[in-house]
Short mmCIF file of C-alpha atoms in Angstrom, two decimals:
data_model
loop_
_atom_site.label_atom_id
_atom_site.label_comp_id
_atom_site.label_asym_id
_atom_site.label_seq_id
_atom_site.Cartn_x
_atom_site.Cartn_y
_atom_site.Cartn_z
CA UNK A 1059 187.83 -32.68 72.85
CA UNK A 1060 185.01 -30.13 72.40
CA UNK A 1061 185.27 -26.36 72.89
CA UNK A 1062 182.55 -23.72 72.41
CA UNK A 1063 183.56 -20.05 72.48
CA UNK A 1064 181.41 -16.98 71.99
CA UNK A 1065 182.44 -13.38 72.40
CA UNK A 1066 180.63 -10.09 72.05
CA UNK A 1067 182.16 -6.63 71.81
CA UNK A 1068 180.44 -3.24 71.78
CA UNK A 1069 182.98 -0.76 70.41
CA UNK A 1070 181.11 2.45 71.28
CA UNK A 1071 179.27 1.88 74.55
CA UNK A 1072 176.38 4.34 74.84
CA UNK A 1073 178.23 6.68 72.51
CA UNK A 1074 181.15 7.14 74.92
CA UNK A 1075 183.83 5.51 72.76
CA UNK A 1076 184.44 2.88 75.44
CA UNK A 1077 184.50 -0.82 74.58
CA UNK A 1078 182.48 -3.50 76.38
CA UNK A 1079 183.33 -7.17 76.00
CA UNK A 1080 181.76 -10.40 77.18
CA UNK A 1081 183.37 -13.79 76.62
CA UNK A 1082 181.85 -17.15 77.45
CA UNK A 1083 183.79 -20.38 76.96
CA UNK A 1084 182.32 -23.82 77.53
CA UNK A 1085 184.43 -26.96 77.22
CA UNK A 1086 184.61 -30.48 78.51
CA UNK A 1087 186.95 -29.44 81.32
CA UNK A 1088 186.86 -25.63 81.45
CA UNK A 1089 183.99 -23.14 81.79
CA UNK A 1090 184.82 -19.43 81.81
CA UNK A 1091 183.12 -16.04 81.83
CA UNK A 1092 185.00 -12.78 81.37
CA UNK A 1093 183.40 -9.33 81.44
CA UNK A 1094 185.32 -6.15 80.80
CA UNK A 1095 185.23 -2.52 79.78
CA UNK A 1096 188.06 -0.56 78.20
CA UNK A 1097 188.81 3.07 77.47
CA UNK A 1098 190.97 3.39 74.32
CA UNK A 1099 192.05 7.00 74.97
CA UNK A 1100 192.54 7.82 78.63
CA UNK A 1101 192.54 11.58 79.24
CA UNK A 1102 192.53 12.09 75.48
CA UNK A 1103 195.90 10.40 75.04
CA UNK A 1104 196.92 7.27 73.15
CA UNK A 1105 196.85 5.27 76.38
CA UNK A 1106 194.27 2.53 76.91
CA UNK A 1107 192.81 1.40 80.22
CA UNK A 1108 190.71 -1.64 81.02
CA UNK A 1109 188.94 -3.33 83.93
CA UNK A 1110 187.85 -6.99 83.91
CA UNK A 1111 186.08 -9.40 86.24
CA UNK A 1112 186.28 -13.12 85.62
CA UNK A 1113 185.41 -16.55 86.93
CA UNK A 1114 186.33 -19.96 85.64
CA UNK A 1115 186.06 -23.57 86.72
CA UNK A 1116 188.25 -26.42 85.54
CA UNK A 1117 187.26 -30.04 86.07
CA UNK A 1118 190.52 -31.93 85.62
CA UNK A 1119 189.68 -34.92 87.82
CA UNK A 1120 190.28 -37.33 84.92
CA UNK A 1121 193.53 -35.57 84.01
CA UNK A 1122 195.00 -34.64 87.40
CA UNK A 1123 192.53 -35.62 90.12
CA UNK A 1124 191.10 -32.23 91.19
CA UNK A 1125 188.83 -29.28 90.39
CA UNK A 1126 190.06 -25.69 90.20
CA UNK A 1127 187.99 -22.52 90.64
CA UNK A 1128 189.28 -18.99 90.07
CA UNK A 1129 187.49 -15.70 90.69
CA UNK A 1130 188.99 -12.26 90.51
CA UNK A 1131 189.43 -8.95 88.77
CA UNK A 1132 192.14 -7.13 86.86
CA UNK A 1133 192.89 -3.64 85.64
CA UNK A 1134 195.60 -2.35 83.38
CA UNK A 1135 196.94 0.28 81.04
CA UNK A 1136 198.64 0.04 77.67
CA UNK A 1137 200.48 2.44 75.42
CA UNK A 1138 202.50 2.36 72.18
CA UNK A 1139 206.28 2.44 72.25
CA UNK A 1140 206.54 2.79 68.47
CA UNK A 1141 204.53 2.09 65.34
CA UNK A 1142 205.16 -1.62 65.85
CA UNK A 1143 205.52 -2.00 69.63
CA UNK A 1144 203.09 -1.81 72.53
CA UNK A 1145 203.52 -2.31 76.28
CA UNK A 1146 200.68 -3.38 78.58
CA UNK A 1147 200.75 -3.53 82.38
CA UNK A 1148 198.04 -5.48 84.22
CA UNK A 1149 197.40 -6.03 87.91
CA UNK A 1150 195.33 -9.11 88.87
CA UNK A 1151 193.88 -10.18 92.21
CA UNK A 1152 192.29 -13.62 92.26
CA UNK A 1153 191.33 -16.45 94.57
CA UNK A 1154 192.37 -19.96 93.51
CA UNK A 1155 190.71 -22.99 95.09
CA UNK A 1156 191.87 -26.56 94.44
CA UNK A 1157 189.10 -28.84 95.71
CA UNK A 1158 187.16 -32.08 95.17
CA UNK A 1159 190.40 -34.05 95.26
CA UNK A 1160 189.93 -37.57 93.94
CA UNK A 1161 190.34 -40.22 96.67
CA UNK A 1162 192.98 -41.86 94.50
CA UNK A 1163 194.75 -38.63 93.48
CA UNK A 1164 198.50 -38.19 93.51
CA UNK A 1165 200.05 -37.15 96.80
CA UNK A 1166 201.50 -34.19 94.90
CA UNK A 1167 197.94 -33.07 94.06
CA UNK A 1168 196.70 -33.64 97.62
CA UNK A 1169 199.51 -31.38 98.84
CA UNK A 1170 198.14 -28.58 96.60
CA UNK A 1171 194.59 -28.67 98.03
CA UNK A 1172 193.00 -25.50 99.40
CA UNK A 1173 192.48 -21.80 98.68
CA UNK A 1174 195.26 -19.30 98.04
CA UNK A 1175 195.10 -15.60 97.21
CA UNK A 1176 197.19 -14.46 94.25
CA UNK A 1177 198.22 -10.84 93.71
CA UNK A 1178 200.27 -10.31 90.57
CA UNK A 1179 201.45 -7.79 88.02
CA UNK A 1180 202.03 -8.65 84.36
CA UNK A 1181 204.23 -6.76 81.92
CA UNK A 1182 203.48 -7.68 78.32
CA UNK A 1183 205.37 -6.34 75.30
CA UNK A 1184 204.09 -6.97 71.78
CA UNK A 1185 205.99 -6.32 68.56
CA UNK A 1186 203.99 -6.82 65.36
CA UNK A 1187 204.59 -6.11 61.70
CA UNK A 1188 202.55 -6.94 58.60
CA UNK A 1189 203.91 -6.64 55.09
CA UNK A 1190 200.90 -6.30 52.81
CA UNK A 1191 202.35 -4.11 50.05
CA UNK A 1192 205.57 -5.92 49.25
CA UNK A 1193 205.06 -9.19 47.39
CA UNK A 1194 203.21 -11.99 49.25
CA UNK A 1195 201.12 -11.09 52.29
CA UNK A 1196 203.28 -11.81 55.32
CA UNK A 1197 203.74 -10.77 58.90
CA UNK A 1198 204.98 -11.71 62.31
CA UNK A 1199 204.49 -10.91 65.98
CA UNK A 1200 206.51 -11.47 69.14
CA UNK A 1201 204.85 -11.31 72.57
CA UNK A 1202 206.98 -11.33 75.72
CA UNK A 1203 205.29 -11.69 79.12
CA UNK A 1204 206.77 -11.30 82.59
CA UNK A 1205 204.43 -12.02 85.52
CA UNK A 1206 205.38 -11.52 89.16
CA UNK A 1207 203.01 -12.98 91.76
CA UNK A 1208 203.74 -12.07 95.37
CA UNK A 1209 202.71 -8.42 95.73
CA UNK A 1210 200.77 -9.49 98.79
CA UNK A 1211 198.81 -12.72 98.70
CA UNK A 1212 200.18 -16.21 99.27
CA UNK A 1213 201.34 -17.25 95.79
CA UNK A 1214 204.94 -16.24 95.07
CA UNK A 1215 206.60 -16.86 91.73
CA UNK A 1216 208.01 -15.21 88.64
CA UNK A 1217 206.75 -16.59 85.34
CA UNK A 1218 208.20 -15.57 81.97
CA UNK A 1219 207.16 -16.60 78.47
CA UNK A 1220 207.73 -15.60 74.87
CA UNK A 1221 205.59 -16.40 71.83
CA UNK A 1222 206.68 -15.73 68.25
CA UNK A 1223 204.33 -16.21 65.29
CA UNK A 1224 204.71 -15.67 61.58
CA UNK A 1225 202.67 -16.18 58.44
CA UNK A 1226 203.10 -15.89 54.69
CA UNK A 1227 200.66 -16.29 51.80
CA UNK A 1228 202.88 -17.11 48.81
CA UNK A 1229 199.97 -18.22 46.63
CA UNK A 1230 196.37 -17.08 46.52
CA UNK A 1231 194.40 -18.60 49.44
CA UNK A 1232 197.38 -20.69 50.65
CA UNK A 1233 198.84 -19.59 53.99
CA UNK A 1234 201.74 -20.99 55.99
CA UNK A 1235 201.89 -20.29 59.74
CA UNK A 1236 204.62 -21.00 62.27
CA UNK A 1237 204.36 -20.40 66.03
CA UNK A 1238 206.94 -21.04 68.73
CA UNK A 1239 206.47 -20.64 72.48
CA UNK A 1240 208.62 -21.19 75.55
CA UNK A 1241 208.27 -20.34 79.22
CA UNK A 1242 209.71 -20.79 82.71
CA UNK A 1243 208.34 -20.58 86.25
CA UNK A 1244 210.52 -19.74 89.28
CA UNK A 1245 209.00 -19.80 92.80
CA UNK A 1246 210.62 -17.62 95.47
CA UNK A 1247 210.53 -16.80 99.20
CA UNK A 1248 210.04 -20.45 100.17
CA UNK A 1249 206.96 -20.96 97.99
CA UNK A 1250 206.76 -24.21 95.99
CA UNK A 1251 204.62 -24.28 92.86
CA UNK A 1252 201.23 -25.97 93.00
CA UNK A 1253 199.92 -28.16 90.21
CA UNK A 1254 197.69 -25.26 89.04
CA UNK A 1255 200.67 -22.88 88.73
CA UNK A 1256 202.67 -25.03 86.33
CA UNK A 1257 202.56 -25.20 82.55
CA UNK A 1258 200.51 -27.86 80.78
CA UNK A 1259 200.73 -28.93 77.14
CA UNK A 1260 198.31 -30.89 75.00
CA UNK A 1261 194.87 -30.22 73.61
CA UNK A 1262 195.13 -27.24 71.26
CA UNK A 1263 198.61 -26.24 72.43
CA UNK A 1264 200.14 -29.52 71.19
CA UNK A 1265 197.66 -31.38 69.03
CA UNK A 1266 197.55 -35.16 69.14
CA UNK A 1267 197.78 -35.24 72.94
CA UNK A 1268 195.15 -34.72 75.61
CA UNK A 1269 195.39 -31.52 77.64
CA UNK A 1270 198.03 -32.41 80.22
CA UNK A 1271 198.67 -35.56 78.22
CA UNK A 1272 202.45 -35.20 78.29
CA UNK A 1273 205.04 -34.18 80.84
CA UNK A 1274 205.56 -35.01 84.53
CA UNK A 1275 203.12 -37.61 85.85
CA UNK A 1276 202.57 -39.62 89.03
CA UNK A 1277 203.78 -43.14 88.31
CA UNK A 1278 201.15 -44.72 90.59
CA UNK A 1279 198.00 -42.69 89.85
CA UNK A 1280 198.73 -41.40 86.34
CA UNK A 1281 197.84 -37.83 87.34
CA UNK A 1282 199.40 -35.05 85.23
CA UNK A 1283 201.45 -32.71 87.44
CA UNK A 1284 202.60 -30.04 84.97
CA UNK A 1285 206.08 -28.60 84.57
CA UNK A 1286 207.96 -25.42 85.41
CA UNK A 1287 209.45 -25.23 81.88
CA UNK A 1288 207.99 -25.78 78.42
CA UNK A 1289 208.70 -25.29 74.75
CA UNK A 1290 206.47 -25.94 71.74
CA UNK A 1291 206.56 -25.34 67.97
CA UNK A 1292 203.44 -25.46 65.78
CA UNK A 1293 203.41 -25.31 61.97
CA UNK A 1294 200.38 -25.27 59.71
CA UNK A 1295 199.32 -24.79 56.10
CA UNK A 1296 195.78 -23.63 55.22
CA UNK A 1297 194.51 -24.14 51.68
CA UNK A 1298 191.28 -24.11 49.62
CA UNK A 1299 189.34 -27.33 49.01
CA UNK A 1300 188.06 -26.45 45.56
CA UNK A 1301 185.84 -23.65 44.29
CA UNK A 1302 182.50 -25.14 45.34
CA UNK A 1303 183.61 -25.86 48.92
CA UNK A 1304 185.47 -22.56 49.04
CA UNK A 1305 182.22 -20.74 48.19
CA UNK A 1306 180.59 -22.50 51.15
CA UNK A 1307 183.35 -21.32 53.49
CA UNK A 1308 185.37 -24.55 53.78
CA UNK A 1309 189.18 -24.68 53.95
CA UNK A 1310 191.66 -27.45 54.64
CA UNK A 1311 194.66 -27.57 56.96
CA UNK A 1312 197.65 -29.82 57.54
CA UNK A 1313 199.94 -29.33 60.52
CA UNK A 1314 202.82 -30.64 62.60
CA UNK A 1315 203.46 -29.86 66.28
CA UNK A 1316 206.41 -30.64 68.56
CA UNK A 1317 207.23 -29.75 72.14
CA UNK A 1318 207.89 -30.75 75.73
CA UNK A 1319 207.09 -29.74 79.32
CA UNK A 1320 209.23 -30.74 82.28
CA UNK A 1321 210.46 -30.15 85.88
CA UNK A 1322 207.65 -30.67 88.39
CA UNK A 1323 209.59 -28.84 91.10
CA UNK A 1324 210.00 -29.80 94.75
CA UNK A 1325 206.34 -30.01 95.82
CA UNK A 1326 205.71 -33.72 95.24
CA UNK A 1327 204.77 -34.87 98.78
CA UNK A 1328 206.68 -38.11 98.23
CA UNK A 1329 204.99 -39.02 94.93
CA UNK A 1330 206.98 -41.02 92.38
CA UNK A 1331 207.25 -38.78 89.30
CA UNK A 1332 207.92 -40.09 85.79
CA UNK A 1333 208.33 -38.40 82.37
CA UNK A 1334 210.00 -35.39 84.04
CA UNK A 1335 212.69 -35.00 81.39
CA UNK A 1336 212.58 -32.67 78.38
CA UNK A 1337 212.11 -35.48 75.85
CA UNK A 1338 210.51 -34.32 72.61
CA UNK A 1339 206.95 -35.19 71.60
CA UNK A 1340 205.57 -34.59 68.12
CA UNK A 1341 202.41 -35.07 66.08
CA UNK A 1342 201.02 -34.54 62.59
CA UNK A 1343 197.46 -34.04 61.48
CA UNK A 1344 194.88 -32.59 59.14
CA UNK A 1345 191.80 -30.46 59.67
CA UNK A 1346 188.78 -28.89 58.04
CA UNK A 1347 187.79 -25.28 58.83
CA UNK A 1348 184.29 -24.00 58.10
CA UNK A 1349 183.33 -20.34 58.36
CA UNK A 1350 179.71 -21.08 59.25
CA UNK A 1351 176.82 -18.71 60.06
CA UNK A 1352 177.41 -19.64 63.73
CA UNK A 1353 181.09 -18.72 63.65
CA UNK A 1354 184.22 -20.66 62.67
CA UNK A 1355 184.08 -24.42 63.19
CA UNK A 1356 187.14 -26.62 63.08
CA UNK A 1357 187.65 -30.40 63.01
CA UNK A 1358 191.14 -31.84 63.61
CA UNK A 1359 192.40 -35.40 63.21
CA UNK A 1360 195.87 -35.93 64.72
CA UNK A 1361 198.41 -38.72 65.11
CA UNK A 1362 201.39 -38.62 67.51
CA UNK A 1363 204.72 -39.61 65.94
CA UNK A 1364 206.93 -39.13 69.03
CA UNK A 1365 205.63 -39.93 72.52
CA UNK A 1366 206.39 -41.59 75.84
CA UNK A 1367 204.63 -44.74 77.04
CA UNK A 1368 202.85 -42.85 79.85
CA UNK A 1369 201.56 -40.04 77.59
CA UNK A 1370 197.83 -39.75 76.86
CA UNK A 1371 196.97 -39.13 73.22
CA UNK A 1372 193.94 -37.65 71.49
CA UNK A 1373 192.95 -38.16 67.86
CA UNK A 1374 189.93 -35.91 67.33
CA UNK A 1375 189.26 -32.26 68.23
CA UNK A 1376 186.31 -30.01 67.49
CA UNK A 1377 185.91 -26.28 68.18
CA UNK A 1378 183.18 -23.77 67.53
CA UNK A 1379 183.42 -20.11 68.39
CA UNK A 1380 183.86 -16.51 67.41
CA UNK A 1381 186.90 -14.32 67.81
CA UNK A 1382 187.27 -10.56 67.68
#
């Protein structure tokens, strides 16, 4: 599993104080470009505004038997609620096209074929605290998202998720991190979720499994169908690899992940669905992180310890990219 990410940000565009960003992501199954401009102080107040245009293509024929293309734009505002809390509101209009269906794809995937227009609004609340002056460096954040799609358009659902992360550095250069996520999708007004609407786990969200490598699956074709509910917990320890390697920018990591995704919903078109229960999957692994001149590189080697017979596993992952 290979991922290449590069991002550029100009924090003072032409001396105006506005921010310009450009993100390009290239991967085995997902190519994405995202361009945006933001104004950190609208009308001189502590209110930010941003506008983005984006396009991405996902080739998940091997995983689920189709290709997905999305193009659209978004705009939003954000403002602080307190020293530790911020609320962002984003409107997104996008076209989603499921195409190039494999001739042997699941009937549930075939039923999702075609273009639909999605018009949605997202409310996102973030609470974050860092404790850098009191003993060990530590901190946590909690992000709660509520997305409603159906303000016009053809896609109609409510999707909610929450992600909590924490870290602590009890010893010099040794950091423990813990992240938990859960989410739910609820279609309404007669709409039934398509395969592209549902949650997928695997890849970097649950290491040791392919992207879409666990959860509901067509028993006959093996296509991953995604689920309307998910939960995942990731834990990791980063540590130095000795002074000489540390000077070169190398660090080590060990980790353990566990989670599940389930409930394909009613849109199956008569397909026989297996692995649609919330049975737990888990994996352990180790990695090497290198802060190279080209950006951070990471190599992971994982081994599943809890899985179902129909799950698809993945031992090796490699990423290269920059983050800002």
